[in-house]
Amino acid sequence: GEDVEQSLFLSVREGDSSVINCTYTDSSSTYLYWYKQEPGAGLQLLTYIFSNMDMKQDQRLTVLLNKKDKHLSLRIADTQTGDSAIYFCAVYPPYNQGGKLIFGQGTELSVKP
Amino acid sequence: DTGVSQDPRHKITKRGQNVTFRCDPISEHNRLYWYRQTLGQGPEFLTYFQNEAQLEKSRLLSDRFSAERPKGSFSTLEIQRTEQGDSAMYLCASSNPDIPSGEQYFGPGTRLTVT
């Protein structure tokens, strides 16, 4: 089955750019998502990208997709302390009839003032 | 409609007791999902409904777990004879299958602690 991997921690200074990386195993995955989770809370959908796209930009967020390397990244420009959270990559595998998502283990982003 | 809601937000129970959680999805979403999240991990799929029909169950969903969505609106997840290993955050999500991107919107979760 599909496997999704993320690095566990990232620390940046306020105002810098953050880049969170994700790799997945099934190159036929159709949609790929980024979610944000703050302590004790549910998951907030940030953005998504369809597999026929290379890049998607949404305000401070830029998603890059390299299908050949099965690599997805989320860039946050001008990172703020309020961006400190855990970020999850999730994929929608092609064998998936019901739409269940496969999540990575999350990257904890720490933004230092 | 303000989003997916879950009740209760926290539940502490003794091992062996039964617990039930409720999820109210976004009103126009006819797909509803349950996930479980343990500390330091991403959510893992448990089961999902399309309207009132339960269409898929994960092997994580043991016989002690049962989920229902009797009228195709809210859903309940019951855990019988709870074990300490059931301690986790239980997340509910909903989606509209008519939207190709299929994005799922999550509720705040129910944190279960089994003592």
Short mmCIF file of N, CA and C in Angstrom, two decimals, chain A residues 8 31 33 35 37 40-45 48 88 92 96-106, chain B residues 9 31 33 35 37 40-43 45 48 56 89 91 100-109 111:
data_model
loop_
_atom_site.label_atom_id
_atom_site.label_comp_id
_atom_site.label_asym_id
_atom_site.label_seq_id
_atom_site.Cartn_x
_atom_site.Cartn_y
_atom_site.Cartn_z
N LEU A 8 10.67 14.85 10.76
CA LEU A 8 9.87 15.07 11.95
C LEU A 8 9.89 16.50 12.46
N TYR A 31 -4.63 13.18 -5.89
CA TYR A 31 -4.59 14.45 -5.18
C TYR A 31 -3.68 14.33 -3.97
N TYR A 33 -2.40 16.58 -0.43
CA TYR A 33 -2.92 17.62 0.45
C TYR A 33 -1.89 17.99 1.51
N TYR A 35 -2.15 19.56 5.44
CA TYR A 35 -2.97 19.93 6.58
C TYR A 35 -2.08 20.49 7.68
N GLN A 37 -1.99 21.16 11.97
CA GLN A 37 -2.62 20.80 13.23
C GLN A 37 -1.95 21.55 14.37
N GLY A 40 -3.66 20.04 20.37
CA GLY A 40 -4.98 19.69 20.89
C GLY A 40 -6.13 19.93 19.94
N ALA A 41 -5.84 20.24 18.70
CA ALA A 41 -6.91 20.59 17.75
C ALA A 41 -6.99 19.57 16.62
N GLY A 42 -8.03 19.71 15.81
CA GLY A 42 -8.17 18.88 14.62
C GLY A 42 -7.28 19.38 13.51
N LEU A 43 -7.48 18.86 12.32
CA LEU A 43 -6.64 19.20 11.18
C LEU A 43 -7.32 20.26 10.31
N GLN A 44 -6.54 21.25 9.93
CA GLN A 44 -7.03 22.32 9.08
C GLN A 44 -6.45 22.13 7.68
N LEU A 45 -7.31 22.03 6.68
CA LEU A 45 -6.84 21.90 5.31
C LEU A 45 -6.21 23.21 4.87
N TYR A 48 -4.11 21.93 -1.57
CA TYR A 48 -3.94 20.64 -2.21
C TYR A 48 -3.44 20.87 -3.63
N PHE A 88 0.94 18.06 8.10
CA PHE A 88 0.78 16.71 7.57
C PHE A 88 0.59 16.75 6.07
N TYR A 92 -4.11 10.77 -1.79
CA TYR A 92 -5.34 10.06 -2.17
C TYR A 92 -4.89 8.98 -3.15
N ASN A 96 -8.04 3.74 -4.29
CA ASN A 96 -8.93 4.16 -3.22
C ASN A 96 -10.32 4.38 -3.77
N GLN A 97 -11.25 3.57 -3.40
CA GLN A 97 -12.60 3.77 -3.87
C GLN A 97 -13.36 4.77 -3.03
N GLY A 98 -13.02 4.85 -1.76
CA GLY A 98 -13.82 5.65 -0.86
C GLY A 98 -13.28 7.01 -0.51
N GLY A 99 -12.06 7.27 -0.89
CA GLY A 99 -11.52 8.59 -0.60
C GLY A 99 -10.77 8.69 0.69
N LYS A 100 -10.44 7.57 1.33
CA LYS A 100 -9.67 7.67 2.56
C LYS A 100 -8.29 8.22 2.23
N LEU A 101 -7.76 9.02 3.12
CA LEU A 101 -6.45 9.63 2.93
C LEU A 101 -5.39 8.84 3.67
N ILE A 102 -4.19 8.83 3.10
CA ILE A 102 -3.03 8.24 3.75
C ILE A 102 -2.13 9.40 4.17
N PHE A 103 -1.84 9.47 5.47
CA PHE A 103 -1.09 10.59 6.04
C PHE A 103 0.35 10.21 6.35
N GLY A 104 1.24 11.21 6.24
CA GLY A 104 2.56 11.08 6.81
C GLY A 104 2.49 11.25 8.32
N GLN A 105 3.64 11.13 8.96
CA GLN A 105 3.65 11.21 10.43
C GLN A 105 3.72 12.63 10.94
N GLY A 106 3.84 13.60 10.03
CA GLY A 106 3.80 14.99 10.43
C GLY A 106 5.17 15.59 10.66
N ARG B 9 -15.28 16.55 23.55
CA ARG B 9 -13.92 16.88 23.15
C ARG B 9 -12.90 16.04 23.90
N ARG B 31 -20.32 12.19 2.61
CA ARG B 31 -19.30 11.24 3.04
C ARG B 31 -18.78 11.65 4.41
N TYR B 33 -16.01 10.29 7.54
CA TYR B 33 -14.87 9.43 7.83
C TYR B 33 -14.53 9.48 9.31
N TYR B 35 -11.13 8.65 11.73
CA TYR B 35 -9.71 8.37 11.79
C TYR B 35 -9.30 8.31 13.26
N GLN B 37 -5.81 8.98 15.72
CA GLN B 37 -4.48 9.56 15.73
C GLN B 37 -3.84 9.34 17.10
N GLY B 40 2.25 11.61 18.14
CA GLY B 40 3.41 11.62 17.26
C GLY B 40 3.18 10.96 15.91
N GLN B 41 1.93 10.63 15.61
CA GLN B 41 1.62 9.97 14.34
C GLN B 41 0.59 10.77 13.56
N GLY B 42 0.49 10.46 12.28
CA GLY B 42 -0.58 11.04 11.49
C GLY B 42 -1.86 10.24 11.68
N PRO B 43 -2.98 10.81 11.28
CA PRO B 43 -4.25 10.08 11.39
C PRO B 43 -4.24 8.79 10.58
N PHE B 45 -6.88 5.85 9.00
CA PHE B 45 -8.26 5.62 8.61
C PHE B 45 -8.88 4.46 9.40
N TYR B 48 -15.54 4.60 6.79
CA TYR B 48 -16.23 5.72 6.20
C TYR B 48 -17.63 5.34 5.76
N GLU B 56 -16.58 1.03 3.99
CA GLU B 56 -15.25 0.45 4.16
C GLU B 56 -14.86 0.51 5.63
N MET B 89 -6.58 10.21 19.87
CA MET B 89 -7.51 11.24 19.40
C MET B 89 -8.34 10.61 18.28
N LEU B 91 -10.73 11.35 15.26
CA LEU B 91 -11.05 12.46 14.38
C LEU B 91 -12.13 12.06 13.39
N PRO B 100 -14.33 17.01 -7.29
CA PRO B 100 -13.25 16.11 -7.72
C PRO B 100 -12.03 16.10 -6.81
N SER B 101 -11.70 17.24 -6.25
CA SER B 101 -10.51 17.29 -5.41
C SER B 101 -10.69 16.54 -4.10
N GLY B 102 -11.94 16.23 -3.74
CA GLY B 102 -12.20 15.33 -2.63
C GLY B 102 -11.68 15.75 -1.28
N GLU B 103 -11.46 17.05 -1.08
CA GLU B 103 -10.85 17.44 0.18
C GLU B 103 -11.78 17.13 1.36
N GLN B 104 -11.14 16.69 2.43
CA GLN B 104 -11.86 16.32 3.64
C GLN B 104 -11.65 17.41 4.70
N TYR B 105 -12.73 17.73 5.38
CA TYR B 105 -12.69 18.73 6.44
C TYR B 105 -12.86 18.03 7.78
N PHE B 106 -11.96 18.34 8.68
CA PHE B 106 -11.90 17.63 9.94
C PHE B 106 -12.54 18.41 11.08
N GLY B 107 -13.09 17.65 12.03
CA GLY B 107 -13.56 18.24 13.26
C GLY B 107 -12.42 18.39 14.26
N PRO B 108 -12.72 18.91 15.46
CA PRO B 108 -11.68 19.15 16.46
C PRO B 108 -11.17 17.89 17.15
N GLY B 109 -11.88 16.79 16.97
CA GLY B 109 -11.44 15.53 17.57
C GLY B 109 -12.00 15.29 18.95
N ARG B 111 -10.55 13.43 22.33
CA ARG B 111 -9.37 12.78 22.93
C ARG B 111 -9.83 11.80 23.99
#
